Coordinates of C-alpha atoms and ligand atoms in Angstrom, one line a residue:
M179 CA -11.8 -13.6 -18.3
A180 CA -11.6 -12.1 -14.2
V181 CA -10.3 -9.3 -12.5
L182 CA -7.9 -9.8 -9.9
V183 CA -8.7 -7.8 -6.5
S184 CA -6.1 -7.6 -4.0
G185 CA -7.1 -6.6 -0.7
G186 CA -10.7 -7.7 -1.4
A187 CA -11.5 -8.6 1.9
G188 CA -10.9 -4.9 3.0
F189 CA -12.9 -2.2 3.6
I190 CA -13.0 -0.6 0.0
G191 CA -12.1 -3.7 -1.5
S192 CA -15.2 -6.0 0.0
H193 CA -17.4 -3.2 -1.5
T194 CA -15.8 -3.0 -4.6
C195 CA -16.1 -6.9 -4.8
V196 CA -20.0 -6.7 -4.2
E197 CA -20.3 -3.8 -6.9
L198 CA -18.4 -5.9 -9.5
L199 CA -20.1 -8.9 -9.0
N200 CA -23.6 -6.6 -9.6
A201 CA -22.0 -5.2 -12.8
G202 CA -21.8 -9.3 -13.9
E203 CA -18.1 -9.2 -13.4
D204 CA -16.1 -11.8 -12.8
I205 CA -14.2 -12.1 -10.3
V206 CA -10.9 -13.4 -8.3
V207 CA -10.0 -12.5 -4.5
F208 CA -6.9 -12.3 -2.5
D209 CA -6.3 -11.1 1.2
N210 CA -4.0 -12.6 3.8
F211 CA -6.3 -11.0 6.4
Y212 CA -3.2 -8.5 7.9
N213 CA -6.5 -5.6 8.7
S214 CA -9.3 -7.2 7.6
N215 CA -11.7 -10.3 8.2
P216 CA -13.1 -13.4 6.8
K217 CA -16.4 -12.5 7.3
A218 CA -16.4 -10.1 4.7
L219 CA -16.1 -12.8 2.3
D220 CA -19.3 -14.1 3.5
G221 CA -20.7 -10.6 3.8
I222 CA -19.9 -10.1 -0.1
R223 CA -21.2 -13.5 -1.3
K224 CA -24.9 -12.7 0.9
I225 CA -25.4 -9.5 -0.6
T226 CA -24.7 -10.7 -4.0
G227 CA -26.0 -14.2 -4.1
K228 CA -22.7 -15.0 -6.2
D229 CA -19.6 -16.9 -5.3
F230 CA -16.0 -16.2 -6.3
K231 CA -12.8 -18.1 -5.9
F232 CA -10.6 -16.8 -3.0
Y233 CA -7.0 -17.0 -1.9
E234 CA -5.7 -16.4 1.3
A235 CA -2.5 -15.2 -0.1
D236 CA 0.5 -12.7 0.8
M237 CA 1.8 -10.3 -1.9
L238 CA 4.8 -10.6 -0.7
E239 CA 5.1 -14.1 -1.5
M240 CA 6.1 -14.2 -5.5
A241 CA 5.3 -17.6 -5.1
E242 CA 2.0 -17.5 -4.2
V243 CA 0.6 -14.4 -6.2
D244 CA 2.3 -16.6 -8.9
K245 CA -0.1 -19.1 -8.5
I246 CA -3.3 -17.3 -8.5
F247 CA -2.6 -15.9 -12.2
S248 CA -1.1 -19.6 -13.1
E249 CA -4.8 -21.0 -12.0
N250 CA -7.1 -18.0 -13.3
D251 CA -7.5 -16.3 -16.8
I252 CA -6.9 -12.4 -15.2
E253 CA -8.1 -9.9 -17.3
Q254 CA -6.8 -7.1 -15.0
V255 CA -5.7 -6.0 -11.8
I256 CA -7.4 -3.9 -9.2
H257 CA -4.9 -3.2 -6.5
F258 CA -5.9 -2.3 -2.8
A259 CA -3.6 -4.8 -0.6
G260 CA -1.0 -2.3 1.4
Y261 CA -0.7 -0.8 4.6
K262 CA -2.3 2.1 5.2
C263 CA -2.3 3.9 8.4
V264 CA -0.2 7.2 8.5
P265 CA 1.2 7.7 11.8
E266 CA 2.4 4.1 12.0
S267 CA 4.0 4.5 9.1
V268 CA 5.6 7.5 10.2
K269 CA 6.9 5.7 13.3
H270 CA 8.0 2.5 10.8
P271 CA 8.6 3.9 7.2
L272 CA 10.8 0.2 6.5
K273 CA 7.5 -1.5 7.4
Y274 CA 5.2 0.5 4.6
Y275 CA 7.6 1.1 1.8
S276 CA 8.7 -2.6 2.0
N277 CA 5.5 -4.2 2.1
N278 CA 3.3 -2.2 0.2
L279 CA 6.2 -1.6 -2.8
R280 CA 7.4 -4.9 -2.7
G281 CA 4.1 -5.9 -3.0
T282 CA 3.3 -4.4 -5.8
F283 CA 6.5 -5.0 -7.8
N284 CA 5.6 -8.7 -7.4
I285 CA 2.2 -8.1 -8.6
L286 CA 3.2 -6.5 -11.6
E287 CA 6.4 -8.3 -12.3
T288 CA 3.5 -11.2 -12.2
M289 CA 1.2 -9.7 -14.5
K290 CA 3.9 -9.2 -16.9
K291 CA 4.9 -12.4 -17.0
Y292 CA 1.3 -13.8 -17.4
G293 CA 0.6 -10.9 -20.2
V294 CA -1.6 -8.9 -18.2
T295 CA -1.4 -5.1 -18.6
K296 CA -4.4 -3.4 -17.5
F297 CA -4.1 -2.1 -13.5
V298 CA -6.4 0.2 -11.2
F299 CA -4.4 1.2 -8.4
S300 CA -5.9 2.2 -5.1
S301 CA -4.2 5.9 -4.7
S302 CA -4.8 8.3 -2.4
A303 CA -5.6 12.3 -2.3
T304 CA -2.7 12.0 -0.1
V305 CA -0.6 12.7 -3.2
Y306 CA -1.5 16.3 -2.9
G307 CA 0.5 16.8 0.1
Y308 CA -0.8 20.1 1.7
P309 CA -3.0 21.5 -1.5
E310 CA -2.4 25.4 -2.0
K311 CA -5.9 25.8 -2.6
V312 CA -8.8 23.8 -2.9
P313 CA -10.9 22.1 -4.4
V314 CA -8.1 20.0 -5.8
Y315 CA -7.6 19.3 -9.2
E316 CA -6.0 16.0 -11.0
D317 CA -3.0 18.3 -12.3
F318 CA -1.8 19.6 -9.1
P319 CA 1.3 19.3 -7.5
L320 CA 2.1 16.3 -6.2
S321 CA 4.4 15.5 -3.4
A322 CA 4.7 12.9 0.1
I323 CA 4.5 14.5 3.3
N324 CA 4.9 11.0 5.0
P325 CA 6.0 7.1 4.3
Y326 CA 2.3 5.7 3.7
G327 CA 2.0 9.0 0.9
S328 CA 4.9 8.1 -0.6
T329 CA 4.6 4.7 -1.0
K330 CA 1.2 5.9 -3.4
L331 CA 3.2 8.4 -4.6
I332 CA 5.7 5.9 -5.8
I333 CA 3.5 3.6 -7.3
E334 CA 1.7 6.5 -9.0
N335 CA 5.5 7.4 -10.8
L336 CA 6.0 3.5 -11.5
C337 CA 3.1 3.1 -13.2
R338 CA 3.8 6.4 -15.3
E339 CA 6.8 5.6 -16.3
M340 CA 5.9 1.8 -16.6
Y341 CA 3.3 3.4 -19.1
A342 CA 6.0 6.0 -20.7
A343 CA 8.5 3.1 -21.6
N344 CA 5.9 0.5 -22.3
P345 CA 3.0 1.9 -23.9
Q346 CA 0.9 -1.3 -24.1
W347 CA -0.2 -0.6 -20.4
T348 CA -3.3 0.5 -19.0
F349 CA -3.2 2.2 -15.8
I350 CA -6.0 3.8 -13.7
L351 CA -4.9 5.5 -10.7
L352 CA -8.0 6.4 -8.4
R353 CA -7.0 8.9 -5.7
Y354 CA -9.6 8.5 -3.0
F355 CA -10.5 11.3 -0.4
N356 CA -12.1 10.1 2.5
P357 CA -13.9 6.8 2.3
V358 CA -16.7 6.3 4.9
G359 CA -19.9 5.0 5.4
A360 CA -20.8 0.9 4.7
H361 CA -23.0 -1.4 2.9
K362 CA -26.6 -0.5 3.4
S363 CA -27.1 -4.3 4.5
G364 CA -25.1 -3.8 7.9
L365 CA -23.2 -7.2 6.3
I366 CA -19.5 -5.3 5.3
G367 CA -17.7 -2.3 6.9
E368 CA -14.7 -0.5 7.9
D369 CA -13.6 -3.8 10.3
P370 CA -10.0 -2.7 11.6
N371 CA -7.6 -4.7 13.4
G372 CA -6.1 -2.7 16.0
I373 CA -7.0 0.9 17.4
P374 CA -8.2 3.2 14.5
N375 CA -7.0 6.5 14.1
N376 CA -9.4 8.1 11.3
L377 CA -11.9 10.3 12.5
M378 CA -15.3 7.7 11.8
P379 CA -14.0 4.6 13.4
L380 CA -13.3 6.7 16.5
V381 CA -17.0 8.2 15.8
L382 CA -18.3 4.5 16.1
D383 CA -15.9 3.3 18.8
K384 CA -17.1 6.0 20.8
A385 CA -20.8 5.3 20.0
M386 CA -20.2 1.6 21.1
G387 CA -19.0 3.1 24.4
K388 CA -15.6 1.2 23.8
R389 CA -13.8 4.4 23.9
D390 CA -14.1 7.3 26.4
I391 CA -12.7 10.4 24.7
L392 CA -13.4 11.6 21.3
Q393 CA -11.8 15.4 20.3
I394 CA -12.3 17.4 17.5
T395 CA -8.6 17.5 16.9
G396 CA -8.4 21.8 16.3
A397 CA -11.1 24.3 16.2
D398 CA -9.1 26.6 15.6
Y399 CA -8.5 27.0 11.6
P400 CA -9.6 29.2 9.2
T401 CA -13.0 27.3 8.2
P402 CA -16.5 28.7 8.9
D403 CA -16.5 26.7 12.0
G404 CA -13.0 26.4 12.8
T405 CA -12.6 22.3 12.3
C406 CA -11.1 20.9 9.4
I407 CA -12.9 20.2 6.5
R408 CA -12.6 17.1 4.1
D409 CA -14.6 15.6 0.9
Y410 CA -16.3 12.1 2.9
I411 CA -17.3 9.7 0.1
H412 CA -19.3 6.8 0.6
V413 CA -17.7 3.7 0.2
V414 CA -20.4 2.4 -2.0
D415 CA -20.1 5.4 -4.5
L416 CA -16.3 4.5 -3.9
A417 CA -16.8 1.1 -4.9
K418 CA -18.6 1.7 -8.0
G419 CA -16.3 4.3 -8.7
H420 CA -13.7 0.9 -9.4
V421 CA -16.6 -0.7 -11.4
A422 CA -16.3 2.5 -14.0
A423 CA -12.6 2.2 -13.8
V424 CA -12.6 -1.7 -14.9
K425 CA -14.7 -0.6 -17.7
K426 CA -12.5 2.2 -18.9
A427 CA -9.3 0.1 -18.7
R428 CA -11.4 -2.4 -20.6
E429 CA -12.0 0.3 -23.2
L430 CA -8.6 2.0 -23.5
E431 CA -5.9 0.3 -25.4
N432 CA -3.5 2.3 -23.5
G433 CA -2.8 5.2 -20.8
C434 CA -2.1 6.3 -17.4
P435 CA -5.3 8.5 -16.7
A436 CA -5.5 9.6 -12.6
Y437 CA -8.8 10.9 -11.1
N438 CA -10.0 12.4 -8.1
L439 CA -13.0 9.8 -6.5
G440 CA -15.0 12.3 -4.2
T441 CA -18.0 14.0 -4.2
G442 CA -16.6 18.0 -4.3
H443 CA -18.4 18.6 -1.1
G444 CA -16.6 19.5 2.0
Y445 CA -17.7 18.7 5.5
S446 CA -16.2 20.1 8.5
V447 CA -15.5 17.5 11.3
K448 CA -18.1 19.3 13.4
E449 CA -21.0 19.0 10.6
I450 CA -20.3 15.6 10.5
L451 CA -20.3 14.9 14.1
D452 CA -23.3 16.8 14.4
T453 CA -25.2 15.0 11.1
F454 CA -23.9 11.4 12.8
Q455 CA -25.9 12.9 16.5
R456 CA -28.6 14.0 14.5
V457 CA -29.4 10.7 11.8
N458 CA -28.4 8.3 14.5
N459 CA -30.0 9.8 17.5
I460 CA -26.9 9.5 19.8
D461 CA -24.9 12.0 22.1
L462 CA -21.4 11.4 21.3
G463 CA -20.0 13.8 23.7
Y464 CA -17.5 14.7 22.0
T465 CA -14.7 17.5 23.2
I466 CA -12.4 20.2 21.2
G467 CA -8.8 19.1 21.6
P468 CA -5.2 20.4 19.6
R469 CA -4.9 20.5 16.3
R470 CA -3.4 16.7 15.5
P471 CA 0.2 17.2 13.6
G472 CA 0.1 17.2 9.6
D473 CA -3.8 18.3 9.0
A474 CA -4.5 20.4 6.4
A475 CA -7.3 22.9 7.0
A476 CA -9.4 22.0 4.0
C477 CA -9.1 19.3 1.5
Y478 CA -11.5 18.6 -1.1
S479 CA -11.8 17.6 -4.5
D480 CA -13.0 18.4 -8.1
P481 CA -14.9 15.3 -9.4
T482 CA -15.6 16.4 -12.7
L483 CA -12.7 14.8 -14.7
A484 CA -14.1 11.1 -13.2
E485 CA -18.0 11.9 -14.3
K486 CA -16.4 13.2 -18.0
E487 CA -14.3 10.3 -18.3
L488 CA -15.3 7.6 -16.2
G489 CA -19.3 8.4 -16.5
W490 CA -19.2 8.0 -12.3
K491 CA -20.7 10.3 -9.8
A492 CA -20.9 10.1 -5.9
E493 CA -25.0 9.9 -5.0
L494 CA -25.1 9.5 -1.6
G495 CA -24.7 12.5 1.1
I496 CA -23.5 12.4 4.3
E497 CA -26.5 11.4 6.4
D498 CA -26.6 8.2 4.1
M499 CA -22.7 7.4 5.1
C500 CA -23.5 8.1 9.1
R501 CA -26.4 6.1 9.2
D502 CA -25.0 3.2 7.4
A503 CA -21.7 2.9 8.9
W504 CA -23.4 3.2 12.6
H505 CA -25.4 0.0 11.3
F506 CA -22.8 -1.8 10.6
V507 CA -21.2 -1.6 13.7
Q508 CA -24.3 -2.7 15.1
V509 CA -25.2 -5.6 13.1
R510 CA -21.5 -6.8 13.8
N511 CA -21.9 -6.2 17.2
S512 CA -25.3 -8.5 17.5
E513 CA -23.6 -10.9 15.5
N514 CA -20.2 -11.2 17.7
N515 CA -22.6 -11.0 20.9
G516 CA -25.1 -13.7 19.5
Ligands
UD1_889 C1 -5.9 10.5 6.6 C2 -4.6 10.5 6.7 C3 -4.5 10.4 4.6 C4 -5.3 9.1 4.4 C5 -6.7 9.6 4.7 C6 -7.2 8.0 4.2 C7 -3.8 11.7 7.9 C8 -2.9 13.3 8.3 N1 -4.1 11.6 7.1 O1 -6.5 11.7 6.2 O2 -3.0 10.5 4.7 O3 -5.3 9.0 2.9 O4 -6.4 9.2 6.5 O5 -8.3 7.7 5.2 O6 -3.7 11.4 8.8 N2 -10.0 14.2 13.2 C9 -10.8 14.7 14.6 N3 -10.8 14.3 15.6 C10 -9.9 12.4 15.9 C11 -9.6 12.4 14.7 C12 -9.4 13.3 13.6 O7 -11.1 15.4 15.0 O8 -9.6 12.0 16.7 C13 -10.1 14.9 11.9 C14 -9.0 15.6 11.1 O9 -8.2 16.6 11.9 C15 -8.9 15.5 10.1 C16 -10.5 14.7 10.2 O10 -11.3 14.5 11.3 O11 -9.9 16.7 9.7 C17 -10.7 13.6 9.3 O12 -9.7 12.9 9.8 P1 -8.9 11.4 9.3 O13 -10.1 10.6 9.2 O14 -7.8 11.0 9.9 O15 -8.8 11.7 7.7 P2 -7.6 12.4 6.9 O16 -6.7 13.0 7.8 O17 -8.3 13.5 6.4

């Protein structure tokens, strides 16, 4: 019996594959490399010393999804595949709804066809919209503030409604805060295609000399140093959260719980940039720019439910996140040049 990982070559997917293999799980992986790199698959194999079945497949192609289920004994699914760029989703809502929703429908329908009823979903703290207070708890009101967030919320709602209608299903909704960092080997990490828009990939590009400007987008927020506060979580900790969720899905006969996967600590943009500079001995030469539209001043989790029910807790700190992220891009750069 295998765990099927959709989007397993991506940033969070590849780290999760490593932790699943390290935990002795059998995995089957698929990805269409839309925003990922086949090198991640070699990285997973090198780190773990284990092999697994991989399909280059698109979740929009029902026949491709069906083939994976027909050729393997799938026990449960972790669903990462999806578009995730917020500004792009604002420009192209139909593209986001079409891909993220239709792909998920195809996977769920195929699961139904093959009698697979355990589904771990890669959700996001974006489903809290602009939280009224922090820390954020799982029972806070949910809302979508952009098309990307809408697709996450619609899929969460679908899971809740499917569970209400068919209580033989088990859904686990994992709400990620801000995943950063990389595996300490430097063999896998965040490797987005195109121009990044999240903080850490922008920092890495600036540190590599690939971009001229790095700006803090707003230093006049009502926070201690004026810059926004987020709950950055090391991707290896996040990946371990998925191993805990897979075990939980196995234990639960049915259900649809949601868990915050964060550290519970908020760090400001300035603290992140200064930590990056200090641990990597790099001067980023950042400046202060105007606010980015749509940013909340502070967003961080209360992760105690995940600790209580999944037995999972983040262990790595922002120094590890900054060091490991930088190590990965250096390894990738030397491979590309070597
Ligand atoms: C963003 C998305 C969120 C998504 C998450 C995925 C938005 C509004 N939100 O979260 O829906 O789930 O990514 O990882 O896009 N910053 C700078 N300078 C920059 C870029 C960012 O100072 O050039 C600041 C931002 O103001 C923010 C922090 O860095 O305070 C983190 O930004 P980012 O990495 O984009 O994450 P979020 O906005 O928290």
